Coordinates of C-alpha atoms in Angstrom, one line a residue:
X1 CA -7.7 162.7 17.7
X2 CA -6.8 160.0 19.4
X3 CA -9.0 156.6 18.7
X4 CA -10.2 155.0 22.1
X5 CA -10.2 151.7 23.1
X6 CA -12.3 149.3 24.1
X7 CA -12.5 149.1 28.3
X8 CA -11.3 152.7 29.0
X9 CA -12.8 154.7 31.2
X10 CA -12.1 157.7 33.0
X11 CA -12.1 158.7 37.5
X12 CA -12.4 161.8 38.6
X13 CA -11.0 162.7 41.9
X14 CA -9.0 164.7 44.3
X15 CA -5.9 161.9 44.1
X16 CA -3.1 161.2 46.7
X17 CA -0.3 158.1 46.2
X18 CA 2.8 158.1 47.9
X19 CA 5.3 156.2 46.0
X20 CA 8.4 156.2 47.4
X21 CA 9.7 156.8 50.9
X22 CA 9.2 160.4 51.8
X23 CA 11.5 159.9 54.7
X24 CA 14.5 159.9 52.0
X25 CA 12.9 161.0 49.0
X26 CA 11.5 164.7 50.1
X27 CA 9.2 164.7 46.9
X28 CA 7.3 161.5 47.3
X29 CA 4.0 162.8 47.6
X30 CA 2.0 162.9 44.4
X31 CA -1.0 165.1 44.8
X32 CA -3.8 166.3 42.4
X33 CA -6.6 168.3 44.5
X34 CA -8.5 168.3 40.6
X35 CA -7.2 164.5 39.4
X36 CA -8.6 162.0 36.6
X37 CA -7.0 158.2 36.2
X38 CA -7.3 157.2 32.8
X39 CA -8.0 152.8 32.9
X40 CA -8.0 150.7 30.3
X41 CA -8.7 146.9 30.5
X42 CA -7.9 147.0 34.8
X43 CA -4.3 149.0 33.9
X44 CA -3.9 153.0 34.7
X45 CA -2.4 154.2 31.6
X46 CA -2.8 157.8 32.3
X47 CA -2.8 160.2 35.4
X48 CA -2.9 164.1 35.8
X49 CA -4.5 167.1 36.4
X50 CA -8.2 167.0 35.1
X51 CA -8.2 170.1 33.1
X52 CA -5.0 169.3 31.5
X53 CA -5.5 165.6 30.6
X54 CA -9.2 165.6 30.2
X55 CA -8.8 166.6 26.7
X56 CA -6.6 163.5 25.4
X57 CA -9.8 161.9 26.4
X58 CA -12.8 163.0 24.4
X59 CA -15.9 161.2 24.7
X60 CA -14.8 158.7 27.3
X61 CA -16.9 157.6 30.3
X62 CA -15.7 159.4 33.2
X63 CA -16.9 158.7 36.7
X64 CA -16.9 161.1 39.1
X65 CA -16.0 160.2 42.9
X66 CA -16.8 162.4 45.6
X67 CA -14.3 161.8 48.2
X68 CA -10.4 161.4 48.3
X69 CA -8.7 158.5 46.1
X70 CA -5.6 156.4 47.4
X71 CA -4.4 153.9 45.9
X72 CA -5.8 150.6 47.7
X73 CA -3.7 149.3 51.3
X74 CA -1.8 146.2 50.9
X75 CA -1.7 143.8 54.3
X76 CA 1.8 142.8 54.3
X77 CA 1.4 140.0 57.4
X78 CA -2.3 139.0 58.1
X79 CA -3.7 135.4 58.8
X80 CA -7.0 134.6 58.0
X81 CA -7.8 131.5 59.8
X82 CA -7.2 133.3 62.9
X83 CA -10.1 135.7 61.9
X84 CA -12.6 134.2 64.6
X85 CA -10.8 134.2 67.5
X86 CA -9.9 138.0 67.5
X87 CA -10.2 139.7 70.5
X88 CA -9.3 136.9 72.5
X89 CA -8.5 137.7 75.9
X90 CA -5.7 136.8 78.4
X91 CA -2.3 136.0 77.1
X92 CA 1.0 137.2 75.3
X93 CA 2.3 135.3 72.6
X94 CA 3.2 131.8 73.3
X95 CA 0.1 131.3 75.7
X96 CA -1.9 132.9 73.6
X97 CA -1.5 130.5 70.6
X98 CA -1.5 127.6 72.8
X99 CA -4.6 128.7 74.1
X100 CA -6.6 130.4 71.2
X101 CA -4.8 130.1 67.8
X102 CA -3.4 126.7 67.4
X103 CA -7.1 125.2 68.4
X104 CA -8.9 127.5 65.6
X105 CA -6.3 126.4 63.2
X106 CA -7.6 122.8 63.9
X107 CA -10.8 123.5 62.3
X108 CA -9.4 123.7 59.1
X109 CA -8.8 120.3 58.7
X110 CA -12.5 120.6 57.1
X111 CA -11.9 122.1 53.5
X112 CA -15.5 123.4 53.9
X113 CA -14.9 125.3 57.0
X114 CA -11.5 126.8 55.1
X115 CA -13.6 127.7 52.1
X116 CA -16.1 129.5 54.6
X117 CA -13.6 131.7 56.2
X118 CA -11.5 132.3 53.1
X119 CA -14.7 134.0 51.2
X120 CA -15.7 135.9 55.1
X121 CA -12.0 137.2 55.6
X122 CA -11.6 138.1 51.5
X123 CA -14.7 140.4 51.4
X124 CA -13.5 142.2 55.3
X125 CA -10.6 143.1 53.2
X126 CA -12.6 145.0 50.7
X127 CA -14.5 146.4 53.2
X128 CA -11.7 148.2 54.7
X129 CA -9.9 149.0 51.6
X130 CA -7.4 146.5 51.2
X131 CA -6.9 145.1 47.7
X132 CA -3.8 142.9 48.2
X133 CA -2.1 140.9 51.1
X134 CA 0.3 138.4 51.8
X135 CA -1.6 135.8 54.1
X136 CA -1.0 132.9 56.6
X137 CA -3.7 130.1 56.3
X138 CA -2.5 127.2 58.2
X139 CA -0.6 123.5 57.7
X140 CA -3.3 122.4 55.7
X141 CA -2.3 122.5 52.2
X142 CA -6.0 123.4 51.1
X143 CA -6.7 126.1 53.5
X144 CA -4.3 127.7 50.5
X145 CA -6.3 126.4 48.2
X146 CA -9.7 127.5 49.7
X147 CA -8.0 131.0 50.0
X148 CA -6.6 131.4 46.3
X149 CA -10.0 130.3 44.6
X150 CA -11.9 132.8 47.4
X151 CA -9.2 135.3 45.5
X152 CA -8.9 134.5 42.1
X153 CA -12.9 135.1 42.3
X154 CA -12.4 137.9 43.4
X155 CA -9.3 139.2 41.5
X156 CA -7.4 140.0 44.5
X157 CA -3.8 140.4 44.4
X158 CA -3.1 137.5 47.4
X159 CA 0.1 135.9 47.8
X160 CA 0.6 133.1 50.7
X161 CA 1.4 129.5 51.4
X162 CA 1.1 126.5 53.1
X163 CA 2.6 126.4 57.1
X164 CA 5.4 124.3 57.5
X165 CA 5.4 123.8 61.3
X166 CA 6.7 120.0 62.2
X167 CA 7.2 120.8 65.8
X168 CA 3.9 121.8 66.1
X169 CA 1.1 120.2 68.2
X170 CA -0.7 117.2 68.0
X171 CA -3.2 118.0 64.9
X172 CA -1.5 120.9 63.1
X173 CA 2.0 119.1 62.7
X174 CA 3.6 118.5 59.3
X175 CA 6.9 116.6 58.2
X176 CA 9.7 117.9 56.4
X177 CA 9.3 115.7 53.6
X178 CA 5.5 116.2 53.3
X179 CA 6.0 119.8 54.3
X180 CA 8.2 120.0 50.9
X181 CA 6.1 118.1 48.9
X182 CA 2.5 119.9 49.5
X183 CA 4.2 123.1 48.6
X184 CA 5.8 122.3 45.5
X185 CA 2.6 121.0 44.7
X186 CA 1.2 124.4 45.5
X187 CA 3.4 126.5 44.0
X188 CA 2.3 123.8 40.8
X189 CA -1.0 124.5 40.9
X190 CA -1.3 128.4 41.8
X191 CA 1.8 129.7 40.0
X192 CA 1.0 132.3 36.8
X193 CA -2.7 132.2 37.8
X194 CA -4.5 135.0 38.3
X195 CA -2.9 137.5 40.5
X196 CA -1.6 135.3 42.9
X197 CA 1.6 134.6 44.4
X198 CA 3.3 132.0 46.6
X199 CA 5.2 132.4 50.0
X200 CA 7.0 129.7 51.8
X201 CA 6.3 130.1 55.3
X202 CA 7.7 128.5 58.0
X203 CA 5.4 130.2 60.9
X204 CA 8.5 130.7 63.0
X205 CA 11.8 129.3 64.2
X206 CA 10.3 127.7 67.6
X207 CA 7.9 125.2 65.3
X208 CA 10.2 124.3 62.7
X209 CA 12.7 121.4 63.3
X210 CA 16.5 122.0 61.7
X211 CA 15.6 119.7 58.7
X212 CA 12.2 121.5 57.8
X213 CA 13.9 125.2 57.8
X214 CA 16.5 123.2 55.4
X215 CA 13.3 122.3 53.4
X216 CA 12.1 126.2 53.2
X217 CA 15.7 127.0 52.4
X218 CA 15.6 124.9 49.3
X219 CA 12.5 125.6 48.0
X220 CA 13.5 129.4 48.3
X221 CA 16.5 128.5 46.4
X222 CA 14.5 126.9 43.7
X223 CA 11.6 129.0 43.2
X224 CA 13.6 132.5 42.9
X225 CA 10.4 133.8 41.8
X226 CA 8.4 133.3 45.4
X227 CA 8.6 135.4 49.2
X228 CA 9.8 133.9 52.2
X229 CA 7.2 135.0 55.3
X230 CA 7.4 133.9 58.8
X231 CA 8.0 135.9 62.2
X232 CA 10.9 137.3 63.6
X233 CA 11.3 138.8 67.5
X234 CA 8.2 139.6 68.3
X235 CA 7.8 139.1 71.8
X236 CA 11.0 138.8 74.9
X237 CA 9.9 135.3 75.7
X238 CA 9.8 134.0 72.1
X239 CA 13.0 135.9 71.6
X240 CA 14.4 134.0 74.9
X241 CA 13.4 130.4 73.4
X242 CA 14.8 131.1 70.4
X243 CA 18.0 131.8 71.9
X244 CA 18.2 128.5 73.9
X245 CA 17.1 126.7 70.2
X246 CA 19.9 128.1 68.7
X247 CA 22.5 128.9 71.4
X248 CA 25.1 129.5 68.7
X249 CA 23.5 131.9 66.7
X250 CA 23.8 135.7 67.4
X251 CA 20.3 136.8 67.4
X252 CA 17.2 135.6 66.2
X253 CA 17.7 136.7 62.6
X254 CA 21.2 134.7 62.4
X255 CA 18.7 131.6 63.5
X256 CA 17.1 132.2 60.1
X257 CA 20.1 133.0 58.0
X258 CA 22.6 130.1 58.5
X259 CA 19.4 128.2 56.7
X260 CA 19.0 130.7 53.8
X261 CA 15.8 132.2 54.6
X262 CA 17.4 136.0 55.0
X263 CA 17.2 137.4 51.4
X264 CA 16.1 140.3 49.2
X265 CA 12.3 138.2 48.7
X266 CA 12.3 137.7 53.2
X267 CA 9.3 139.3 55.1
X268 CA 9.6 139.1 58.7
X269 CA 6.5 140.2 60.7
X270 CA 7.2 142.3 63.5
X271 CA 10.5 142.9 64.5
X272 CA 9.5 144.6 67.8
X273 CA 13.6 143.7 69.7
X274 CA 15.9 143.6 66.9
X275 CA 19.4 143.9 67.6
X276 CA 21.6 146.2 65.5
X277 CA 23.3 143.6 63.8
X278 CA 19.7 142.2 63.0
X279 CA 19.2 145.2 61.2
X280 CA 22.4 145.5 59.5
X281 CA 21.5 142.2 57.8
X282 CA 18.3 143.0 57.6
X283 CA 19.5 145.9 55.0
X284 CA 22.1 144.9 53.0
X285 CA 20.2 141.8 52.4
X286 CA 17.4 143.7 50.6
X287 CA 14.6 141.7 53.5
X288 CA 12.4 143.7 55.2
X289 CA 9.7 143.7 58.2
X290 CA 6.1 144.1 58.1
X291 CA 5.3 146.3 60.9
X292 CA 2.3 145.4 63.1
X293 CA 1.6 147.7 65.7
X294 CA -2.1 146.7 67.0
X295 CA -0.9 143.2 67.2
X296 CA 2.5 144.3 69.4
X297 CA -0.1 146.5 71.9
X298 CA -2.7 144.1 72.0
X299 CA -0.4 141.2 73.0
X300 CA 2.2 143.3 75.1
X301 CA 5.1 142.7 72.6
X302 CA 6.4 146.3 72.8
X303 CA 6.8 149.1 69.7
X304 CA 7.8 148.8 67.0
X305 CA 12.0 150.6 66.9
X306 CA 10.9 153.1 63.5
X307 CA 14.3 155.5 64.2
X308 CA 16.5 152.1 64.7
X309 CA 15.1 150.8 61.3
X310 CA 15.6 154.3 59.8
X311 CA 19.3 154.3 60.9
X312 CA 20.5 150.9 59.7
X313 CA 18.0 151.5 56.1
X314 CA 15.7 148.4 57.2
X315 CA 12.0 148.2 54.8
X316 CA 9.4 148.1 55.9
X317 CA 5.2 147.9 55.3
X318 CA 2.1 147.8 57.9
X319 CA 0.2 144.5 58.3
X320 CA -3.2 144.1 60.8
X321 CA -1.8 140.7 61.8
X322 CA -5.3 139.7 62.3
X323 CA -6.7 137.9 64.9
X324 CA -3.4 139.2 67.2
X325 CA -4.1 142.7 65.4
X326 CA -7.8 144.2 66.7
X327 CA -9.1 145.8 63.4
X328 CA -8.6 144.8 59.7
X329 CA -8.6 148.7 59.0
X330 CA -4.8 149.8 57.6
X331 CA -6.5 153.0 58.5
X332 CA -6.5 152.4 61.7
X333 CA -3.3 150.7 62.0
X334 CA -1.5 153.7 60.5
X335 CA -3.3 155.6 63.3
X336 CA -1.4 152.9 66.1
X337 CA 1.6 153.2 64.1
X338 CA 2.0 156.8 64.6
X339 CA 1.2 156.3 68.3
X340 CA 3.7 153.5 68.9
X341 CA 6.4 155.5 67.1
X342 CA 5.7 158.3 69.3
X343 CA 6.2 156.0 72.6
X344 CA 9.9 155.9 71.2
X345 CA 10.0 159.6 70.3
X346 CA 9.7 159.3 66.3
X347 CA 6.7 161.3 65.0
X348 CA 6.0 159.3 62.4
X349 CA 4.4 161.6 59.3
X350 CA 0.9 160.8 58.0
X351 CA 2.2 160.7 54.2
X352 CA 5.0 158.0 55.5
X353 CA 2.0 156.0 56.7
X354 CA 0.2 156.1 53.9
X355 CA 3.4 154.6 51.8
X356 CA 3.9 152.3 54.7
X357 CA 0.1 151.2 54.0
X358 CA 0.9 150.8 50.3
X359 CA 3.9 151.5 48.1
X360 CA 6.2 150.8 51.0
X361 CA 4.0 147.2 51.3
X362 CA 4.2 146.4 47.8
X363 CA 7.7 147.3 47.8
X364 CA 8.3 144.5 50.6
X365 CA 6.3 142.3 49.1
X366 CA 7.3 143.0 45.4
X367 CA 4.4 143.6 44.1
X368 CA 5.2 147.3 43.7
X369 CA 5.6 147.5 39.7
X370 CA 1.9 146.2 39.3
X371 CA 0.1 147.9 42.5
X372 CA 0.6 150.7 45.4
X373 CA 1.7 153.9 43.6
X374 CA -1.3 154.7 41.1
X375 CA 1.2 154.9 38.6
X376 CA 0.5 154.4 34.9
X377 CA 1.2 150.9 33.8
X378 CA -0.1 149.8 37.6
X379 CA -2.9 148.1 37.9
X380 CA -6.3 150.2 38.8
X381 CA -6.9 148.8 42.5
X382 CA -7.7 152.2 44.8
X383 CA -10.3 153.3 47.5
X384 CA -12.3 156.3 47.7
X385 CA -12.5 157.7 51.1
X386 CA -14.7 159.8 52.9
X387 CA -13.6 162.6 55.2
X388 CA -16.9 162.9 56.4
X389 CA -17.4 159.6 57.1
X390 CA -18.1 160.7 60.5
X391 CA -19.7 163.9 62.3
X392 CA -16.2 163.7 64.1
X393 CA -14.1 163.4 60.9
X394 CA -15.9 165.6 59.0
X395 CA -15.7 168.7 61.8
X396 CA -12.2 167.2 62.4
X397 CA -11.2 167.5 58.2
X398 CA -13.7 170.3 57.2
X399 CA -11.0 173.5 57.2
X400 CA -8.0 171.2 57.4
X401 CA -4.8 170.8 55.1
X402 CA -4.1 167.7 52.8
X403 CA -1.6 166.9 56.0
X404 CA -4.2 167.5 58.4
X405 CA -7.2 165.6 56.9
X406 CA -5.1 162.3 56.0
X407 CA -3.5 162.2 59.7
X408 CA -7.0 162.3 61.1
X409 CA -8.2 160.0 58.7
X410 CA -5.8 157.4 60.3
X411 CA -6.2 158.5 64.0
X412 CA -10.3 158.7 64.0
X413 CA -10.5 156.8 60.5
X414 CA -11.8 152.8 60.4
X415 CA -14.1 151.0 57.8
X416 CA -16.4 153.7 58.0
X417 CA -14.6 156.2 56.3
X418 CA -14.1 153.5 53.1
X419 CA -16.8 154.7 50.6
X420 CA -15.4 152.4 47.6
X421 CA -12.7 150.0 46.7
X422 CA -11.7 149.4 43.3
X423 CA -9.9 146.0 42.2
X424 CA -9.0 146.4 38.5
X425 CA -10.6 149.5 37.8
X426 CA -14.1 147.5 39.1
X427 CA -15.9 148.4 42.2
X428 CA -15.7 146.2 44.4
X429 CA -17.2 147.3 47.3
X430 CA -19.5 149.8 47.7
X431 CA -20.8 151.5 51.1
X432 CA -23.8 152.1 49.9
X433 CA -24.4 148.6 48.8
X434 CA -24.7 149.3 44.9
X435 CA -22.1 148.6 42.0
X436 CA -20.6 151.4 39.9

């Protein structure tokens, strides 16, 4: 008999992950309709069928969730200090900044007011089931502060950075030279702590002189170890300025590239009007694009080109891209997904959402050896959901297939149908307002 130790503990559950692509790898989908994870110390060291691992488990604690386990979403493009001005109305891209964004971002000049919004925007994550995210603060090097301690607290798997944006406007612009220095500093301060991680992130190639993408460049080069995250085509005017900012360059990635900033650790948000060449990079450099698809609606960017991607072998992941995005659920941004894949005729499969939602996230932002697969060795972060969450979903899911419940999950799905989220094996938030 084996002798247990200290921190195990056993979860019993109908358990889905999807760990790999499903669009190439036909046996992706890991299912157990009778499932138990085994975690020890925050880590999943075992996973199976109940009946048949149960007994290499005597006389642990076992909890038993009613409800479907996944393993928890991962944001991969979201920014936090744009939280209060979501569902602003009016404006596409470039107007809407000028108009909503870049004036909230102001506000975080006060370390208080960063500190306030970091702790709101941390705990809306758990609430809707995400347990990691890489995030944009703003040019203020302790709105990344205010953000790592909300995490650290919390031990949330966060990774962002300081904005480096010297052509920005008056109150929100940096210098290349400062720019440089306040995120070496950063990466000084945060690296190895907790379960954080640093991204330099210029926020995109229209507020970023020549000299200060040189600067990202360089500090990409000599921290190996970090992500790259800014935007890339989002919208046909943005796409037009870029081209007059770099009339030379090809498209908008090649803007990016002849600076450095197109690599394996790259994540561009976006990507709505790619151009085949884009893509081609795009792939054989190993980057990838976090897809966004209530932002691209809500500010008339376009859809999202899922059959163009598949073709050329581009990743991808799913971010909210909150305060653009309308709902921090990846629920229900899987649910928008399918729907803007659609508008270009690719019916996008509810088991490729979920992966998009979290192995295929952690995968762009690699992470994906610690979280997104519910993998033994991962770390125990997961969320219970309930298919009855609502009278609709529950008629909607009560004589439906695996496929059937988990597509209507992410169509009619939002917060509501997140019973629990686990960071770490702990319960971290809890519907019913109690701990387990």
């Amino acid at each position: 008999m084996m002798q247990m130790a200290k921190g195990i503990k056993g979860f019993r559950s109908e358990i889905l992950s999807v760990s790999r692509d499903p669009y190439r790898h036909p046996d992706a989908v890991r299912y157990e309709p009778d499932g138990l994870l085994i975690v020890e110390n925050g880590l999943i060291v075992a996973r199976g069928d109940y009946a048949s691992l149960a007994p290499s488990y005597p006389g642990i604690p076992i909890d038993h969730l009613p409800g479907l386990v996944v393993p928890g979403f991962i944001d991969a493009h979201v920014h936090y200090a744009q939280m209060d001005h979501i569902a602003s109305h009016g404006e596409q891209l470039l107007d809407w900044l000028d108009r909503h964004i870049f004036p909230a971002e102001k506000a975080f000049a006060d370390r208080a007011h960063a500190t306030s919004l970091a702790n709101l925007f941390l705990d809306e994550l758990l609430r809707n089931g995400t347990t990691s995210a890489l995030v944009f603060p703003t040019v203020h090097a302790h709105s990344v502060d205010a953000l790592f301690d909300a995490a650290l607290g919390r031990n949330m798997r966060i990774l962002s950075g300081k904005i480096l944006m010297d052509m920005g406007p008056d109150g929100l612009a940096d210098r290349p030279e400062s720019g440089r220095d306040e995120s070496e500093a950063l990466i000084r301060r945060w690296r190895g702590r907790g379960r954080l991680g640093y991204a330099v992130t210029p926020r995109f190639a229209l507020t970023s002189s020549d000299a200060q993408l040189q600067v990202a460049g360089a500090l990409l080069a000599d921290h190996p170890d970090i992500l790259l995250h800014t935007h890339l085509a989002e919208n046909l005017r943005e796409c037009a300025a870029v081209a007059d900012r770099f009339p030379t360059a090809r498209d908008y990635l090649d803007g990016y590239d002849r600076f450095g900033l197109v690599g394996a650790r790259s994540v561009f948000a976006h990507g709505v009007h790619l151009s085949d060449h884009a893509c081609t990079r795009l792939a054989e450099s190993g980057a990838g694009i976090a897809v966004c698809p209530s932002s691209n609606l809500f500010l008339g960017s376009g859809f999202f080109n899922f059959g163009q991607a598949d073709v050329h072998g581009v990743r991808m992941g799913l971010g909210t891209d909150v305060g653009a995005g309308t709902s921090f659920s990846l629920l229900h941004t899987a649910g928008l997904a399918y729907q803007a894949a659609l508008s270009r005729d690719y019916p996008l499969d509810p088991f490729r959402a979920l992966y998009l939602a979290t192995a295929g996230s952690a995968m762009l932002l690699h992470i994906d050896d610690r979280v997104g697969g519910l993998e033994p060795g991962q770390e125990a972060d997961f969320v219970l959901l309930d298919c009855a969450a609502t009278p609709l979903l529950a008629r909607r899911t009560a004589k439906a297939t695996l496929a059937e419940r988990l597509f209507a999950l992410q169509i009619l799905g939002d917060d509501r149908a997140i019973a629990r989220t686990y960071i770490m094996g702990q319960c971290a938030w809890n519907r019913q307002g109690t701990a387990s």
